[in-house]
JSON list of C-alpha atoms in Angstrom, two decimals:
[
{"chain": "A", "resi": 1153, "resn": "MET", "atom": "CA", "xyz": [-5.08, -46.85, -47.05]},
{"chain": "A", "resi": 1154, "resn": "GLY", "atom": "CA", "xyz": [-5.01, -45.20, -43.69]},
{"chain": "A", "resi": 1155, "resn": "PHE", "atom": "CA", "xyz": [-2.40, -42.67, -44.62]},
{"chain": "A", "resi": 1156, "resn": "SER", "atom": "CA", "xyz": [-4.03, -41.48, -47.80]},
{"chain": "A", "resi": 1157, "resn": "LYS", "atom": "CA", "xyz": [-7.07, -40.00, -46.11]},
{"chain": "A", "resi": 1158, "resn": "ILE", "atom": "CA", "xyz": [-5.20, -37.46, -43.93]},
{"chain": "A", "resi": 1159, "resn": "ILE", "atom": "CA", "xyz": [-6.58, -34.01, -44.52]},
{"chain": "A", "resi": 1160, "resn": "ARG", "atom": "CA", "xyz": [-4.16, -31.18, -44.52]},
{"chain": "A", "resi": 1161, "resn": "ARG", "atom": "CA", "xyz": [-5.33, -27.64, -43.87]},
{"chain": "A", "resi": 1162, "resn": "ASN", "atom": "CA", "xyz": [-3.70, -24.63, -45.38]},
{"chain": "A", "resi": 1163, "resn": "PRO", "atom": "CA", "xyz": [-2.74, -22.27, -42.55]},
{"chain": "A", "resi": 1164, "resn": "VAL", "atom": "CA", "xyz": [-3.32, -19.14, -44.68]},
{"chain": "A", "resi": 1165, "resn": "SER", "atom": "CA", "xyz": [-6.83, -19.92, -45.76]},
{"chain": "A", "resi": 1166, "resn": "GLY", "atom": "CA", "xyz": [-9.89, -20.19, -43.53]},
{"chain": "A", "resi": 1167, "resn": "ASN", "atom": "CA", "xyz": [-10.78, -18.30, -40.35]},
{"chain": "A", "resi": 1168, "resn": "GLN", "atom": "CA", "xyz": [-7.79, -16.14, -39.35]},
{"chain": "A", "resi": 1169, "resn": "ARG", "atom": "CA", "xyz": [-7.32, -14.84, -35.82]},
{"chain": "A", "resi": 1170, "resn": "GLY", "atom": "CA", "xyz": [-5.00, -12.11, -34.45]},
{"chain": "A", "resi": 1171, "resn": "PHE", "atom": "CA", "xyz": [-3.81, -8.68, -35.57]},
{"chain": "A", "resi": 1172, "resn": "THR", "atom": "CA", "xyz": [-1.71, -7.64, -38.47]},
{"chain": "A", "resi": 1173, "resn": "LEU", "atom": "CA", "xyz": [1.44, -5.60, -37.97]},
{"chain": "A", "resi": 1174, "resn": "ILE", "atom": "CA", "xyz": [-0.24, -2.51, -39.47]},
{"chain": "A", "resi": 1175, "resn": "GLU", "atom": "CA", "xyz": [-3.17, -2.75, -37.04]},
{"chain": "A", "resi": 1176, "resn": "MET", "atom": "CA", "xyz": [-0.80, -3.03, -34.07]},
{"chain": "A", "resi": 1177, "resn": "ILE", "atom": "CA", "xyz": [1.29, -0.04, -35.20]},
{"chain": "A", "resi": 1178, "resn": "SER", "atom": "CA", "xyz": [-1.87, 2.02, -35.80]},
{"chain": "A", "resi": 1179, "resn": "ALA", "atom": "CA", "xyz": [-3.11, 1.20, -32.29]},
{"chain": "A", "resi": 1180, "resn": "ILE", "atom": "CA", "xyz": [0.24, 2.15, -30.73]},
{"chain": "A", "resi": 1181, "resn": "VAL", "atom": "CA", "xyz": [0.34, 5.48, -32.61]},
{"chain": "A", "resi": 1182, "resn": "LEU", "atom": "CA", "xyz": [-3.26, 6.26, -31.65]},
{"chain": "A", "resi": 1183, "resn": "MET", "atom": "CA", "xyz": [-2.61, 5.48, -27.98]},
{"chain": "A", "resi": 1184, "resn": "GLY", "atom": "CA", "xyz": [0.56, 7.63, -28.09]},
{"chain": "A", "resi": 1185, "resn": "VAL", "atom": "CA", "xyz": [-1.35, 10.63, -29.46]},
{"chain": "A", "resi": 1186, "resn": "MET", "atom": "CA", "xyz": [-4.06, 10.20, -26.82]},
{"chain": "A", "resi": 1187, "resn": "GLY", "atom": "CA", "xyz": [-1.37, 9.92, -24.13]},
{"chain": "A", "resi": 1188, "resn": "ILE", "atom": "CA", "xyz": [0.32, 13.16, -25.21]},
{"chain": "A", "resi": 1189, "resn": "PHE", "atom": "CA", "xyz": [-2.96, 15.07, -25.07]},
{"chain": "A", "resi": 1190, "resn": "SER", "atom": "CA", "xyz": [-3.76, 13.54, -21.68]},
{"chain": "A", "resi": 1191, "resn": "ILE", "atom": "CA", "xyz": [-0.38, 14.53, -20.26]},
{"chain": "A", "resi": 1192, "resn": "GLN", "atom": "CA", "xyz": [-0.75, 18.10, -21.55]},
{"chain": "A", "resi": 1193, "resn": "PHE", "atom": "CA", "xyz": [-4.24, 18.32, -20.04]},
{"chain": "A", "resi": 1194, "resn": "ILE", "atom": "CA", "xyz": [-3.05, 17.03, -16.66]},
{"chain": "A", "resi": 1195, "resn": "ALA", "atom": "CA", "xyz": [-0.03, 19.38, -16.73]},
{"chain": "A", "resi": 1196, "resn": "SER", "atom": "CA", "xyz": [-2.24, 22.41, -17.39]},
{"chain": "A", "resi": 1197, "resn": "ILE", "atom": "CA", "xyz": [-4.57, 21.42, -14.55]},
{"chain": "A", "resi": 1198, "resn": "THR", "atom": "CA", "xyz": [-1.59, 21.02, -12.19]},
{"chain": "A", "resi": 1199, "resn": "GLN", "atom": "CA", "xyz": [-0.16, 24.40, -13.22]},
{"chain": "A", "resi": 1200, "resn": "THR", "atom": "CA", "xyz": [-3.52, 26.11, -12.71]},
{"chain": "A", "resi": 1201, "resn": "SER", "atom": "CA", "xyz": [-3.89, 24.47, -9.31]},
{"chain": "A", "resi": 1202, "resn": "GLN", "atom": "CA", "xyz": [-0.44, 25.64, -8.20]},
{"chain": "A", "resi": 1203, "resn": "LEU", "atom": "CA", "xyz": [-1.15, 29.19, -9.41]},
{"chain": "A", "resi": 1204, "resn": "THR", "atom": "CA", "xyz": [-4.48, 29.28, -7.62]},
{"chain": "A", "resi": 1205, "resn": "THR", "atom": "CA", "xyz": [-2.93, 27.91, -4.43]},
{"chain": "A", "resi": 1206, "resn": "GLY", "atom": "CA", "xyz": [-0.21, 30.58, -4.52]},
{"chain": "A", "resi": 1207, "resn": "GLN", "atom": "CA", "xyz": [-2.76, 33.34, -5.03]},
{"chain": "A", "resi": 1208, "resn": "LYS", "atom": "CA", "xyz": [-4.99, 32.00, -2.26]},
{"chain": "A", "resi": 1209, "resn": "GLU", "atom": "CA", "xyz": [-2.13, 31.79, 0.24]},
{"chain": "A", "resi": 1210, "resn": "LEU", "atom": "CA", "xyz": [-1.06, 35.34, -0.60]},
{"chain": "A", "resi": 1211, "resn": "VAL", "atom": "CA", "xyz": [-4.56, 36.79, -0.23]},
{"chain": "A", "resi": 1212, "resn": "ASP", "atom": "CA", "xyz": [-5.28, 34.76, 2.93]},
{"chain": "A", "resi": 1213, "resn": "GLU", "atom": "CA", "xyz": [-2.12, 36.11, 4.58]},
{"chain": "A", "resi": 1214, "resn": "ALA", "atom": "CA", "xyz": [-3.07, 39.69, 3.69]},
{"chain": "A", "resi": 1215, "resn": "LYS", "atom": "CA", "xyz": [-6.68, 39.23, 4.83]},
{"chain": "A", "resi": 1216, "resn": "LEU", "atom": "CA", "xyz": [-5.47, 37.93, 8.18]},
{"chain": "A", "resi": 1217, "resn": "ALA", "atom": "CA", "xyz": [-3.12, 40.91, 8.59]},
{"chain": "A", "resi": 1218, "resn": "MET", "atom": "CA", "xyz": [-5.91, 43.34, 7.69]},
{"chain": "A", "resi": 1219, "resn": "GLU", "atom": "CA", "xyz": [-8.34, 41.67, 10.07]},
{"chain": "A", "resi": 1220, "resn": "TYR", "atom": "CA", "xyz": [-5.78, 41.78, 12.89]},
{"chain": "A", "resi": 1221, "resn": "LEU", "atom": "CA", "xyz": [-5.22, 45.50, 12.29]},
{"chain": "A", "resi": 1222, "resn": "ILE", "atom": "CA", "xyz": [-8.94, 46.28, 12.22]},
{"chain": "A", "resi": 1223, "resn": "ARG", "atom": "CA", "xyz": [-9.69, 44.31, 15.38]},
{"chain": "A", "resi": 1224, "resn": "GLU", "atom": "CA", "xyz": [-6.87, 45.93, 17.27]},
{"chain": "A", "resi": 1225, "resn": "LEU", "atom": "CA", "xyz": [-7.67, 49.48, 16.16]},
{"chain": "A", "resi": 1226, "resn": "ARG", "atom": "CA", "xyz": [-11.30, 48.95, 17.13]},
{"chain": "A", "resi": 1227, "resn": "VAL", "atom": "CA", "xyz": [-10.21, 48.90, 20.82]},
{"chain": "A", "resi": 1228, "resn": "ALA", "atom": "CA", "xyz": [-7.99, 51.99, 20.64]},
{"chain": "A", "resi": 1229, "resn": "THR", "atom": "CA", "xyz": [-8.07, 54.38, 23.59]},
{"chain": "A", "resi": 1230, "resn": "GLU", "atom": "CA", "xyz": [-10.73, 57.02, 23.66]},
{"chain": "A", "resi": 1231, "resn": "ASP", "atom": "CA", "xyz": [-8.56, 60.03, 22.91]},
{"chain": "A", "resi": 1232, "resn": "ALA", "atom": "CA", "xyz": [-8.45, 60.25, 19.12]},
{"chain": "A", "resi": 1233, "resn": "ALA", "atom": "CA", "xyz": [-5.30, 62.36, 19.45]},
{"chain": "A", "resi": 1234, "resn": "ASP", "atom": "CA", "xyz": [-3.54, 59.14, 20.49]},
{"chain": "A", "resi": 1235, "resn": "ILE", "atom": "CA", "xyz": [-4.08, 57.82, 16.97]},
{"chain": "A", "resi": 1236, "resn": "ALA", "atom": "CA", "xyz": [-1.41, 59.07, 14.59]},
{"chain": "A", "resi": 1237, "resn": "TYR", "atom": "CA", "xyz": [-1.18, 58.03, 10.98]},
{"chain": "A", "resi": 1238, "resn": "THR", "atom": "CA", "xyz": [0.81, 58.69, 7.85]},
{"chain": "A", "resi": 1239, "resn": "ALA", "atom": "CA", "xyz": [0.15, 57.51, 4.32]},
{"chain": "A", "resi": 1240, "resn": "ASP", "atom": "CA", "xyz": [1.67, 54.09, 5.05]},
{"chain": "A", "resi": 1241, "resn": "SER", "atom": "CA", "xyz": [1.49, 53.60, 8.85]},
{"chain": "A", "resi": 1242, "resn": "ILE", "atom": "CA", "xyz": [-0.76, 54.04, 11.86]},
{"chain": "A", "resi": 1243, "resn": "THR", "atom": "CA", "xyz": [0.17, 54.23, 15.55]},
{"chain": "A", "resi": 1244, "resn": "PHE", "atom": "CA", "xyz": [-2.22, 54.05, 18.47]},
{"chain": "A", "resi": 1245, "resn": "ASP", "atom": "CA", "xyz": [-2.70, 53.02, 22.10]},
{"chain": "A", "resi": 1246, "resn": "LYS", "atom": "CA", "xyz": [-5.36, 50.57, 23.18]},
{"chain": "A", "resi": 1247, "resn": "TYR", "atom": "CA", "xyz": [-7.25, 49.64, 26.32]},
{"chain": "A", "resi": 1248, "resn": "SER", "atom": "CA", "xyz": [-5.94, 46.14, 26.86]},
{"chain": "A", "resi": 1249, "resn": "GLY", "atom": "CA", "xyz": [-3.25, 43.83, 25.59]},
{"chain": "A", "resi": 1250, "resn": "TYR", "atom": "CA", "xyz": [-3.55, 40.33, 24.21]},
{"chain": "A", "resi": 1251, "resn": "THR", "atom": "CA", "xyz": [-2.39, 37.14, 25.85]},
{"chain": "A", "resi": 1252, "resn": "VAL", "atom": "CA", "xyz": [0.45, 36.82, 23.35]},
{"chain": "A", "resi": 1253, "resn": "ASP", "atom": "CA", "xyz": [1.38, 40.51, 23.43]},
{"chain": "A", "resi": 1254, "resn": "THR", "atom": "CA", "xyz": [0.42, 42.44, 26.55]},
{"chain": "A", "resi": 1255, "resn": "SER", "atom": "CA", "xyz": [1.53, 45.79, 25.09]},
{"chain": "A", "resi": 1256, "resn": "LYS", "atom": "CA", "xyz": [-1.06, 48.54, 25.09]},
{"chain": "A", "resi": 1257, "resn": "ILE", "atom": "CA", "xyz": [1.07, 51.53, 24.17]},
{"chain": "A", "resi": 1258, "resn": "GLY", "atom": "CA", "xyz": [2.65, 52.43, 20.87]},
{"chain": "A", "resi": 1259, "resn": "ILE", "atom": "CA", "xyz": [1.04, 49.84, 18.63]},
{"chain": "A", "resi": 1260, "resn": "LYS", "atom": "CA", "xyz": [2.26, 50.58, 15.12]},
{"chain": "A", "resi": 1261, "resn": "TYR", "atom": "CA", "xyz": [1.34, 49.01, 11.80]},
{"chain": "A", "resi": 1262, "resn": "ALA", "atom": "CA", "xyz": [3.70, 50.06, 9.03]},
{"chain": "A", "resi": 1263, "resn": "TRP", "atom": "CA", "xyz": [4.49, 49.11, 5.47]},
{"chain": "A", "resi": 1264, "resn": "ASN", "atom": "CA", "xyz": [8.05, 49.08, 4.21]},
{"chain": "A", "resi": 1265, "resn": "SER", "atom": "CA", "xyz": [8.07, 49.69, 0.46]},
{"chain": "A", "resi": 1266, "resn": "GLY", "atom": "CA", "xyz": [11.65, 48.42, 0.10]},
{"chain": "A", "resi": 1267, "resn": "THR", "atom": "CA", "xyz": [11.01, 44.99, 1.58]},
{"chain": "A", "resi": 1268, "resn": "GLN", "atom": "CA", "xyz": [7.29, 44.93, 0.67]},
{"chain": "A", "resi": 1269, "resn": "ILE", "atom": "CA", "xyz": [6.26, 43.72, 4.13]},
{"chain": "A", "resi": 1270, "resn": "LEU", "atom": "CA", "xyz": [3.61, 44.87, 6.59]},
{"chain": "A", "resi": 1271, "resn": "THR", "atom": "CA", "xyz": [4.81, 44.80, 10.19]},
{"chain": "A", "resi": 1272, "resn": "ARG", "atom": "CA", "xyz": [3.24, 45.26, 13.59]},
{"chain": "A", "resi": 1273, "resn": "THR", "atom": "CA", "xyz": [5.40, 46.80, 16.28]},
{"chain": "A", "resi": 1274, "resn": "SER", "atom": "CA", "xyz": [4.36, 47.18, 19.90]},
{"chain": "A", "resi": 1275, "resn": "GLY", "atom": "CA", "xyz": [6.03, 49.42, 22.44]},
{"chain": "A", "resi": 1276, "resn": "ALA", "atom": "CA", "xyz": [5.96, 48.86, 26.19]},
{"chain": "A", "resi": 1277, "resn": "PRO", "atom": "CA", "xyz": [7.08, 46.90, 28.11]},
{"chain": "A", "resi": 1278, "resn": "THR", "atom": "CA", "xyz": [9.45, 45.58, 25.41]},
{"chain": "A", "resi": 1279, "resn": "LEU", "atom": "CA", "xyz": [9.69, 46.45, 21.75]},
{"chain": "A", "resi": 1280, "resn": "THR", "atom": "CA", "xyz": [8.48, 43.56, 19.60]},
{"chain": "A", "resi": 1281, "resn": "SER", "atom": "CA", "xyz": [8.06, 43.51, 15.86]},
{"chain": "A", "resi": 1282, "resn": "THR", "atom": "CA", "xyz": [6.11, 40.95, 13.85]},
{"chain": "A", "resi": 1283, "resn": "THR", "atom": "CA", "xyz": [5.87, 40.51, 10.09]},
{"chain": "A", "resi": 1284, "resn": "LEU", "atom": "CA", "xyz": [2.19, 40.18, 9.23]},
{"chain": "A", "resi": 1285, "resn": "ALA", "atom": "CA", "xyz": [2.24, 39.95, 5.44]},
{"chain": "A", "resi": 1286, "resn": "THR", "atom": "CA", "xyz": [4.74, 39.84, 2.60]},
{"chain": "A", "resi": 1287, "resn": "GLN", "atom": "CA", "xyz": [4.63, 40.78, -1.08]},
{"chain": "A", "resi": 1288, "resn": "ILE", "atom": "CA", "xyz": [2.68, 43.93, -0.24]},
{"chain": "A", "resi": 1289, "resn": "THR", "atom": "CA", "xyz": [3.12, 46.46, -3.05]},
{"chain": "A", "resi": 1290, "resn": "GLY", "atom": "CA", "xyz": [1.03, 49.16, -1.41]},
{"chain": "A", "resi": 1291, "resn": "PHE", "atom": "CA", "xyz": [-0.50, 50.06, 1.93]},
{"chain": "A", "resi": 1292, "resn": "THR", "atom": "CA", "xyz": [-2.36, 53.28, 2.59]},
{"chain": "A", "resi": 1293, "resn": "VAL", "atom": "CA", "xyz": [-4.06, 54.73, 5.63]},
{"chain": "A", "resi": 1294, "resn": "ALA", "atom": "CA", "xyz": [-6.57, 57.55, 5.36]},
{"chain": "A", "resi": 1295, "resn": "GLU", "atom": "CA", "xyz": [-9.09, 59.13, 7.68]},
{"chain": "A", "resi": 1296, "resn": "SER", "atom": "CA", "xyz": [-12.58, 59.81, 6.41]},
{"chain": "A", "resi": 1297, "resn": "PRO", "atom": "CA", "xyz": [-12.84, 63.38, 5.16]},
{"chain": "A", "resi": 1298, "resn": "ALA", "atom": "CA", "xyz": [-15.78, 64.20, 7.45]},
{"chain": "A", "resi": 1299, "resn": "ALA", "atom": "CA", "xyz": [-14.50, 66.30, 10.35]},
{"chain": "A", "resi": 1300, "resn": "GLY", "atom": "CA", "xyz": [-14.35, 64.45, 13.63]},
{"chain": "A", "resi": 1301, "resn": "SER", "atom": "CA", "xyz": [-15.45, 61.15, 12.12]},
{"chain": "A", "resi": 1302, "resn": "HIS", "atom": "CA", "xyz": [-12.40, 59.14, 13.23]},
{"chain": "A", "resi": 1303, "resn": "PHE", "atom": "CA", "xyz": [-13.16, 56.53, 10.58]},
{"chain": "A", "resi": 1304, "resn": "TYR", "atom": "CA", "xyz": [-9.96, 55.06, 9.15]},
{"chain": "A", "resi": 1305, "resn": "VAL", "atom": "CA", "xyz": [-9.77, 53.45, 5.72]},
{"chain": "A", "resi": 1306, "resn": "PHE", "atom": "CA", "xyz": [-7.03, 50.97, 4.79]},
{"chain": "A", "resi": 1307, "resn": "THR", "atom": "CA", "xyz": [-6.03, 49.80, 1.34]},
{"chain": "A", "resi": 1308, "resn": "LEU", "atom": "CA", "xyz": [-3.67, 46.87, 0.95]},
{"chain": "A", "resi": 1309, "resn": "THR", "atom": "CA", "xyz": [-2.32, 45.96, -2.50]},
{"chain": "A", "resi": 1310, "resn": "LEU", "atom": "CA", "xyz": [-0.60, 42.65, -3.19]},
{"chain": "A", "resi": 1311, "resn": "GLN", "atom": "CA", "xyz": [1.28, 41.33, -6.16]},
{"chain": "A", "resi": 1312, "resn": "GLY", "atom": "CA", "xyz": [0.70, 37.70, -7.05]},
{"chain": "A", "resi": 1313, "resn": "PRO", "atom": "CA", "xyz": [3.21, 35.19, -8.37]},
{"chain": "A", "resi": 1314, "resn": "ASN", "atom": "CA", "xyz": [2.54, 36.10, -12.02]},
{"chain": "A", "resi": 1315, "resn": "GLY", "atom": "CA", "xyz": [2.36, 39.86, -11.56]},
{"chain": "A", "resi": 1316, "resn": "GLU", "atom": "CA", "xyz": [-1.40, 40.09, -10.97]},
{"chain": "A", "resi": 1317, "resn": "ASN", "atom": "CA", "xyz": [-2.55, 42.63, -8.38]},
{"chain": "A", "resi": 1318, "resn": "PHE", "atom": "CA", "xyz": [-5.07, 42.15, -5.58]},
{"chain": "A", "resi": 1319, "resn": "THR", "atom": "CA", "xyz": [-6.49, 45.00, -3.53]},
{"chain": "A", "resi": 1320, "resn": "LEU", "atom": "CA", "xyz": [-8.09, 44.67, -0.11]},
{"chain": "A", "resi": 1321, "resn": "ASN", "atom": "CA", "xyz": [-10.02, 47.58, 1.39]},
{"chain": "A", "resi": 1322, "resn": "SER", "atom": "CA", "xyz": [-11.37, 47.90, 4.89]},
{"chain": "A", "resi": 1323, "resn": "GLY", "atom": "CA", "xyz": [-12.33, 50.56, 7.34]},
{"chain": "A", "resi": 1324, "resn": "VAL", "atom": "CA", "xyz": [-12.81, 50.91, 11.07]},
{"chain": "A", "resi": 1325, "resn": "ARG", "atom": "CA", "xyz": [-14.07, 53.37, 13.61]},
{"chain": "A", "resi": 1326, "resn": "PRO", "atom": "CA", "xyz": [-12.47, 52.84, 17.02]},
{"chain": "A", "resi": 1327, "resn": "ARG", "atom": "CA", "xyz": [-15.28, 52.09, 19.47]},
{"chain": "A", "resi": 1328, "resn": "SER", "atom": "CA", "xyz": [-13.94, 54.42, 22.09]},
{"chain": "A", "resi": 1329, "resn": "THR", "atom": "CA", "xyz": [-13.95, 57.52, 19.86]},
{"chain": "A", "resi": 1330, "resn": "LEU", "atom": "CA", "xyz": [-17.72, 57.53, 19.21]}
]
């Protein structure tokens, strides 16, 4: 009698738990598609960040070179005849030297179109040359057209990593030539 009352349950019928093979494959495919889009999104953000960083470094270097030139020309000696310029260079003497470079005579900023660099060269007591900026595709020096104005205008053109151009303009009137 005791063995006849055992109830057997059918494993297929009743409350089923778990996932079918189709549901699992669908979930894996869906997660794969979402992963691909996520990777592409992250890659584009990384590429944009690297491009922006490269452009920023290039422009920062050129801005620093331009600022250095402007500050130094601002303290040029009072005789405007001591300031000589061509289309891509300027040479002048100044009242005092800097701690790093004590030269006061023959300060020259020049652009070399072949190497695309802007250099600063100082004369006495020893000739020293410093590269201020690279990837410079153009550098022009011009004096204001007004007679006796002694106002110098500089244009610096840079080429970015993807061929884009940046132009920096600045001007200065040496304090001593007023």
